[in-house]
PDB file of C-alpha atoms in Angstrom:
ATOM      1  CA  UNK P   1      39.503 -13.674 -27.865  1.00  0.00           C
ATOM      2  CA  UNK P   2      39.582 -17.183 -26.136  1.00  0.00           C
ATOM      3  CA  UNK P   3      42.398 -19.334 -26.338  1.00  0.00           C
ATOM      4  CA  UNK P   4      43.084 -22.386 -28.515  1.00  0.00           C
ATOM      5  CA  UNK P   5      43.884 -25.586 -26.637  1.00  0.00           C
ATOM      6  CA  UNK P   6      47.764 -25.762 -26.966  1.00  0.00           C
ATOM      7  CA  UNK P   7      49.802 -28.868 -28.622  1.00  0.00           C
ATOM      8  CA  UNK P   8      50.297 -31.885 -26.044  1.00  0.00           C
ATOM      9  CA  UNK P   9      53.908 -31.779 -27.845  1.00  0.00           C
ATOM     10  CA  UNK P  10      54.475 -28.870 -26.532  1.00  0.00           C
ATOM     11  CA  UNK P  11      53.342 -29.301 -22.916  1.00  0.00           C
ATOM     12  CA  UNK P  12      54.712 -32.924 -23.088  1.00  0.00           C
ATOM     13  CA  UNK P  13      58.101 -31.507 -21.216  1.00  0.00           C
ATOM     14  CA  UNK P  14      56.129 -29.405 -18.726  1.00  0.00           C
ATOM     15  CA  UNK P  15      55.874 -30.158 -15.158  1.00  0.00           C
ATOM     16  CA  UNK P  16      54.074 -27.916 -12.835  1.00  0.00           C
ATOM     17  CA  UNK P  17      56.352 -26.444 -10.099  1.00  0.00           C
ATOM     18  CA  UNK P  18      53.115 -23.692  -8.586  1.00  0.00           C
ATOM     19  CA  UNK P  19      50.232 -21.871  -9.367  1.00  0.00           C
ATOM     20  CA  UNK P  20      50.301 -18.366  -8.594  1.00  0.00           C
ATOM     21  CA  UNK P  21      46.471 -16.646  -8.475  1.00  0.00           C
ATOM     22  CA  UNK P  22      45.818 -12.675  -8.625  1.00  0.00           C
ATOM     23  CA  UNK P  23      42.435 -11.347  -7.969  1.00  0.00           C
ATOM     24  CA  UNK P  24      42.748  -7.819  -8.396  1.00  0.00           C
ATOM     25  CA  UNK P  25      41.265  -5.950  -5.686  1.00  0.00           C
ATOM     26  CA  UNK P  26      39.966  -3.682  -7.957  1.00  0.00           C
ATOM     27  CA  UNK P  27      37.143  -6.450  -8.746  1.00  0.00           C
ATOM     28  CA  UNK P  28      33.856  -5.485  -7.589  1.00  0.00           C
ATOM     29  CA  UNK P  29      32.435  -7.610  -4.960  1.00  0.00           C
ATOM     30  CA  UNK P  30      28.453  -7.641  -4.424  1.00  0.00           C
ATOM     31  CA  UNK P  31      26.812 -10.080  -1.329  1.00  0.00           C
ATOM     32  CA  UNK P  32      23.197  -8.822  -2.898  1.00  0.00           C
ATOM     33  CA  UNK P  33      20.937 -11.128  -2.339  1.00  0.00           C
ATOM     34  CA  UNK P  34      19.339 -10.719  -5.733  1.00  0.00           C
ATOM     35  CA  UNK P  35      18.882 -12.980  -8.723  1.00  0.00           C
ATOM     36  CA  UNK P  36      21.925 -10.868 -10.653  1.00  0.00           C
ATOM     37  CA  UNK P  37      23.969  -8.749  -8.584  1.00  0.00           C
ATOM     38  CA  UNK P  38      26.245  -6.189 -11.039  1.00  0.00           C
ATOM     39  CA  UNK P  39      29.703  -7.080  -9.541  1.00  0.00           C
ATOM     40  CA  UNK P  40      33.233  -9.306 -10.899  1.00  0.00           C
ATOM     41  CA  UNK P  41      32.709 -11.265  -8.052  1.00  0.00           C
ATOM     42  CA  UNK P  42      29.423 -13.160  -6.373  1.00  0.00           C
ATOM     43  CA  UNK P  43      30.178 -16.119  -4.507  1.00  0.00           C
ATOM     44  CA  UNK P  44      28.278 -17.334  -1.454  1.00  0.00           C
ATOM     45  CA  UNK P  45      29.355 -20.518  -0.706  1.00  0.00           C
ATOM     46  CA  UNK P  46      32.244 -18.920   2.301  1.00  0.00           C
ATOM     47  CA  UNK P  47      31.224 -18.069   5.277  1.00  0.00           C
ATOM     48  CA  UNK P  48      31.349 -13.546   4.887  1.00  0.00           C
ATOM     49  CA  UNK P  49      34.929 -12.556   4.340  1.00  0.00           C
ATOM     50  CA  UNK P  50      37.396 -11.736   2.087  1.00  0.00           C
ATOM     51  CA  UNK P  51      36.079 -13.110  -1.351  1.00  0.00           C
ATOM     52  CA  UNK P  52      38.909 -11.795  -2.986  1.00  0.00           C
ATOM     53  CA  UNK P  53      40.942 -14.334  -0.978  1.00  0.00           C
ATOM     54  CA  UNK P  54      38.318 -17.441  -1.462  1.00  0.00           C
ATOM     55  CA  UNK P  55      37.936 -17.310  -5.120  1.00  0.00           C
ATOM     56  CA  UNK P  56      42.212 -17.330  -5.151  1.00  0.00           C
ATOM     57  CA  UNK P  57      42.219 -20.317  -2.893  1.00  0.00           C
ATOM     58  CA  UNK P  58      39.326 -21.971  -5.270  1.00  0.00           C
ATOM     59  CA  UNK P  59      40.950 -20.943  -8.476  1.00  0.00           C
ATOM     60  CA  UNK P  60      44.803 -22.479  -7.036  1.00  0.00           C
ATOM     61  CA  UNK P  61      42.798 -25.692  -6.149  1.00  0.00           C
ATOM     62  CA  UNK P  62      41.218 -26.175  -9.549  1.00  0.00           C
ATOM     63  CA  UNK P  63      44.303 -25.052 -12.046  1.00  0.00           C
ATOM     64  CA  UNK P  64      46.528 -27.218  -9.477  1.00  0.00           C
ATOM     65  CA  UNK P  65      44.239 -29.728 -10.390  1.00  0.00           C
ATOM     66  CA  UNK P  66      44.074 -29.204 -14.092  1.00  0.00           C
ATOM     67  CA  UNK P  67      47.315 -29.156 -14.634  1.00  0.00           C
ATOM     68  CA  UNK P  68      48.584 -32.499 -12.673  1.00  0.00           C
ATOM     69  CA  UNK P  69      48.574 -34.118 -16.026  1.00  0.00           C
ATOM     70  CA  UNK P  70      52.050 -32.311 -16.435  1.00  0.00           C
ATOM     71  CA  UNK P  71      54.760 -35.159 -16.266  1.00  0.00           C
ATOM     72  CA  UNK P  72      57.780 -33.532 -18.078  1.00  0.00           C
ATOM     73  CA  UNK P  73      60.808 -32.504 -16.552  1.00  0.00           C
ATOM     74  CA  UNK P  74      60.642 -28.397 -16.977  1.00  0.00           C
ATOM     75  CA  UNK P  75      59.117 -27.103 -13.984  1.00  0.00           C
ATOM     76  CA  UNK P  76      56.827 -24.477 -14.578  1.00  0.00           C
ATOM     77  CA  UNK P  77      54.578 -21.760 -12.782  1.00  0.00           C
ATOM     78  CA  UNK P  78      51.218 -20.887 -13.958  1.00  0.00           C
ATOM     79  CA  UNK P  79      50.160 -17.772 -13.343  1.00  0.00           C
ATOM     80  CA  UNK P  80      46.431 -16.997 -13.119  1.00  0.00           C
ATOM     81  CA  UNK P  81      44.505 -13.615 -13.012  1.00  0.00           C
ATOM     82  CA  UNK P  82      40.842 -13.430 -12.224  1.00  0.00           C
ATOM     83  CA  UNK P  83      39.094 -11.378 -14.267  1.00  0.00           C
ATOM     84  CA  UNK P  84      35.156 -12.467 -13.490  1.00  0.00           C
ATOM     85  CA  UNK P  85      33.920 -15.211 -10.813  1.00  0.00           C
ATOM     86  CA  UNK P  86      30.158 -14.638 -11.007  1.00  0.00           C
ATOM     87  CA  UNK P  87      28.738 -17.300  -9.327  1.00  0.00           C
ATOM     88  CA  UNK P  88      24.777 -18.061  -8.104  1.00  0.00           C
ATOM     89  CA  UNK P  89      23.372 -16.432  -5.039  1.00  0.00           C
ATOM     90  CA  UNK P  90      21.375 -18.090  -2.625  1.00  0.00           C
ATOM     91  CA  UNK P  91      18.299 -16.137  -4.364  1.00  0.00           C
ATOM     92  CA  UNK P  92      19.247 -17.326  -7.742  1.00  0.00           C
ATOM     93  CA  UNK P  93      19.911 -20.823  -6.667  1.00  0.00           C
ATOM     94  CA  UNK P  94      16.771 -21.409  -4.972  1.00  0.00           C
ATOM     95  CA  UNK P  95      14.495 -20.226  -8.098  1.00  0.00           C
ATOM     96  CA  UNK P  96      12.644 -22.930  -9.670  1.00  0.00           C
ATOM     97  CA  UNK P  97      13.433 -21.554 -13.142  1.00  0.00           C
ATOM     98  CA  UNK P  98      16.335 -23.905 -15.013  1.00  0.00           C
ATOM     99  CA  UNK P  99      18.378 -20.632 -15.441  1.00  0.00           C
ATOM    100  CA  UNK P 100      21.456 -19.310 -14.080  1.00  0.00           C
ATOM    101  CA  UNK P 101      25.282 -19.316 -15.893  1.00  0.00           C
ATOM    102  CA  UNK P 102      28.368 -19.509 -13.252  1.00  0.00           C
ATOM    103  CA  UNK P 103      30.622 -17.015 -15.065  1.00  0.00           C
ATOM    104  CA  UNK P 104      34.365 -18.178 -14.447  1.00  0.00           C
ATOM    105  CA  UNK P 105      36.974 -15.692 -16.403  1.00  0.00           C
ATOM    106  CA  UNK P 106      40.746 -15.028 -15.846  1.00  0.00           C
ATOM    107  CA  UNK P 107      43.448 -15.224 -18.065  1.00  0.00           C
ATOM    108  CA  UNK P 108      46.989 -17.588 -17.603  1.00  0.00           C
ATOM    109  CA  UNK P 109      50.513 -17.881 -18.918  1.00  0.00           C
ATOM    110  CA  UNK P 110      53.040 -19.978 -18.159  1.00  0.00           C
ATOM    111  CA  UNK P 111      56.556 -19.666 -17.054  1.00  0.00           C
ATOM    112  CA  UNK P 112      60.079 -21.406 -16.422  1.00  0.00           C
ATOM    113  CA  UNK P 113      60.095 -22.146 -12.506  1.00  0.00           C
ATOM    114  CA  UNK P 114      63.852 -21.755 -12.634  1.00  0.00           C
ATOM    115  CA  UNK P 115      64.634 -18.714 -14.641  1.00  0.00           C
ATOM    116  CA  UNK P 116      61.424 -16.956 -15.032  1.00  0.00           C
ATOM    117  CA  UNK P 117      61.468 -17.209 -18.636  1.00  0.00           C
ATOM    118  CA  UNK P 118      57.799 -16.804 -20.086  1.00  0.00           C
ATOM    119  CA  UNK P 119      56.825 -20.055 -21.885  1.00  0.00           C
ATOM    120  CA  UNK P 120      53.887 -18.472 -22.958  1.00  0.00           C
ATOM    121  CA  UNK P 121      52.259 -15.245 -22.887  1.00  0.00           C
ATOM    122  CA  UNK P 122      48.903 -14.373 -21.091  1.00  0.00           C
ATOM    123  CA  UNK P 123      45.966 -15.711 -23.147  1.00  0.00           C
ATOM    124  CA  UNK P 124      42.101 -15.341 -21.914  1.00  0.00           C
ATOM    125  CA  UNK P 125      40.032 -18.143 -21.092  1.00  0.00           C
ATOM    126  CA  UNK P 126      36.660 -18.278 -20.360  1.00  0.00           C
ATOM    127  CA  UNK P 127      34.763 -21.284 -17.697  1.00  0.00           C
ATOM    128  CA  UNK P 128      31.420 -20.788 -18.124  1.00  0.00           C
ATOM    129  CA  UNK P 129      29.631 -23.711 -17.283  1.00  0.00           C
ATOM    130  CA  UNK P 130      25.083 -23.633 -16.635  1.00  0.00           C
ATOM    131  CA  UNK P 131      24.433 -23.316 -13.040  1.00  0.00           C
ATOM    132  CA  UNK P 132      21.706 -25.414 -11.126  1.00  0.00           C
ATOM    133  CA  UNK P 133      19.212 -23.778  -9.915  1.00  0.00           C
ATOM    134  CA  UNK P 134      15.870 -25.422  -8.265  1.00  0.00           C
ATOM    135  CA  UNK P 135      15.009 -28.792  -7.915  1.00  0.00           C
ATOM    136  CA  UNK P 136      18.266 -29.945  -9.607  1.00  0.00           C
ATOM    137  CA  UNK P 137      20.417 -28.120  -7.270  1.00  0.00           C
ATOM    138  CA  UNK P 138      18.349 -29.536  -3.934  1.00  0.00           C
ATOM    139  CA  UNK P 139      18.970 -32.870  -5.756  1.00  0.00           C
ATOM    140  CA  UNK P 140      23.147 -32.308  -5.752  1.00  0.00           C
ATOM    141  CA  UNK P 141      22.993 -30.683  -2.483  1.00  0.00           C
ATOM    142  CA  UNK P 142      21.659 -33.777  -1.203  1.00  0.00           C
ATOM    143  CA  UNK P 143      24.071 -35.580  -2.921  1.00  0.00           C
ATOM    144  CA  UNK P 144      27.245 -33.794  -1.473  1.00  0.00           C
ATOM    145  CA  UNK P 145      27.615 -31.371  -4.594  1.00  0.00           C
ATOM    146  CA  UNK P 146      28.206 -27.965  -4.323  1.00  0.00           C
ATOM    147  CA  UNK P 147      28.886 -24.732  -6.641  1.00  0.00           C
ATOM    148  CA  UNK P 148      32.642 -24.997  -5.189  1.00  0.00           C
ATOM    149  CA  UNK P 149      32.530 -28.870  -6.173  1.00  0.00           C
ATOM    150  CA  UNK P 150      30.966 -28.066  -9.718  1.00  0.00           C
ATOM    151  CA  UNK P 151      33.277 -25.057 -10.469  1.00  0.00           C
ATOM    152  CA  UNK P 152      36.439 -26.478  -9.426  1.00  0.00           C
ATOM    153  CA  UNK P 153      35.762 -29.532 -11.296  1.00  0.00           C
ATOM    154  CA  UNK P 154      35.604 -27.354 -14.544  1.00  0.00           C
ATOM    155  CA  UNK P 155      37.773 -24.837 -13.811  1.00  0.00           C
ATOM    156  CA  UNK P 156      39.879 -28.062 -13.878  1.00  0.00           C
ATOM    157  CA  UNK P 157      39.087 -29.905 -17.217  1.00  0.00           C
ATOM    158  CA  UNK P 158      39.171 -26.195 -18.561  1.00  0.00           C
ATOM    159  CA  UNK P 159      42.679 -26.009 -17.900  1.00  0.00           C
ATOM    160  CA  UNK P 160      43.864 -29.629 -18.536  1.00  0.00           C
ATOM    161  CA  UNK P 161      42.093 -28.880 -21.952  1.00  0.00           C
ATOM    162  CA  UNK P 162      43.755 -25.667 -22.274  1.00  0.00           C
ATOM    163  CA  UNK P 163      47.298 -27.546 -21.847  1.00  0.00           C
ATOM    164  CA  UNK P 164      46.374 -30.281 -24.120  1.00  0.00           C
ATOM    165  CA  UNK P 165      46.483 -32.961 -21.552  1.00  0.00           C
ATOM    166  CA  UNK P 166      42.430 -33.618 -21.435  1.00  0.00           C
ATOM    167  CA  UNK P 167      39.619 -32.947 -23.932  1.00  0.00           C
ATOM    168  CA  UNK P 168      38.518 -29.289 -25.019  1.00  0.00           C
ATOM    169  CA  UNK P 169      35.644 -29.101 -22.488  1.00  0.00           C
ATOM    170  CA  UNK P 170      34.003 -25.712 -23.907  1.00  0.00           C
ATOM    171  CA  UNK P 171      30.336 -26.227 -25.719  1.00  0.00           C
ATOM    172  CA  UNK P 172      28.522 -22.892 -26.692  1.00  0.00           C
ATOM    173  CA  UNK P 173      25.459 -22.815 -24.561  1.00  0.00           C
ATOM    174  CA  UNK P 174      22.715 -19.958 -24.359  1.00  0.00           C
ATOM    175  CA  UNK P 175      21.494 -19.633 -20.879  1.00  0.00           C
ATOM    176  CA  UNK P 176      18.936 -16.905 -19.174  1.00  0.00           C
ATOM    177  CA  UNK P 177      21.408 -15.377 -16.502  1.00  0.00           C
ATOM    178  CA  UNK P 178      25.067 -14.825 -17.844  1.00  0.00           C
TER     179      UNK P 178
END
């Protein structure tokens, strides 16, 4: 089940101390170039490499980023574990249908920096957001925006709405390609 956003009350004391990522090796990596490759992980946007170690550093930028709203005085560690980072392939990208769903999943709990204490316990969230695919994504390309750009942006607002501190970002959507 996905989470519910928590109470600003009780994030109010937070401050965030580190984020701490885990992608499991044991998720499946594809570098298909087809429209849906069957894998956890499909991201393109690296140059070929360890995409187990590029979604982590994408993931620590965008929950660092979500969670600078945190102005308390408790310093706290979130700890993230990937669970799905599907995003467009080249092949996908470049269709000129208005299709395509950039699958973000990984659950997160929250502990005390100091003592290790958990704050709270591991809950799932989901970051799907619709992917741009055609003439709309040769338009943001042009414009300096990338899948990276787009998914660490709501990877982002996904967790600062998570932790109370920003608006509840997630809409229901039905997309071809999720």
């Amino acid at each position: 089940t996905d989470y519910a956003p928590l109470d600003a009350g009780v994030t109010a004391g937070w401050r965030l101390a580190d984020v701490r990522v885990n992608v499991p090796k044991s998720l499946s990596v594809s570098e298909a170039e087809t429209l849906l490759p069957n894998a956890d992980i499909v991201w393109r946007e690296d140059p070929a490499g360890d995409r187990h170690a590029q979604v982590a550093t994408i993931m620590k930028n965008a929950v660092t980023l979500g969670a600078q709203g945190l102005r308390g005085s408790r310093p706290v560690i979130i700890e993230v574990t990937v669970t799905r980072f599907h995003a467009l392939t080249f092949v996908a990208e470049q269709s000129e249908a208005d299709w395509g769903v950039h699958n973000i999943r990984f659950s997160a709990r929250v502990l005390d920096a100091r003592s290790g204490e958990v704050l709270l316990d591991s809950v799932d969230i989901r970051a799907e957001l619709p992917a741009l695919s055609g003439q709309a994504m040769k338009a943001a390309r042009a414009k300096g925006q990338t899948q990276k750009k787009m998914i660490t942006a709501h990877v982002a607002k996904t967790i600062a709405g998570w932790l109370g501190i920003g608006p509840d970002n997630r809409t229901e959507f039905t997309r071809q390609g999720n």
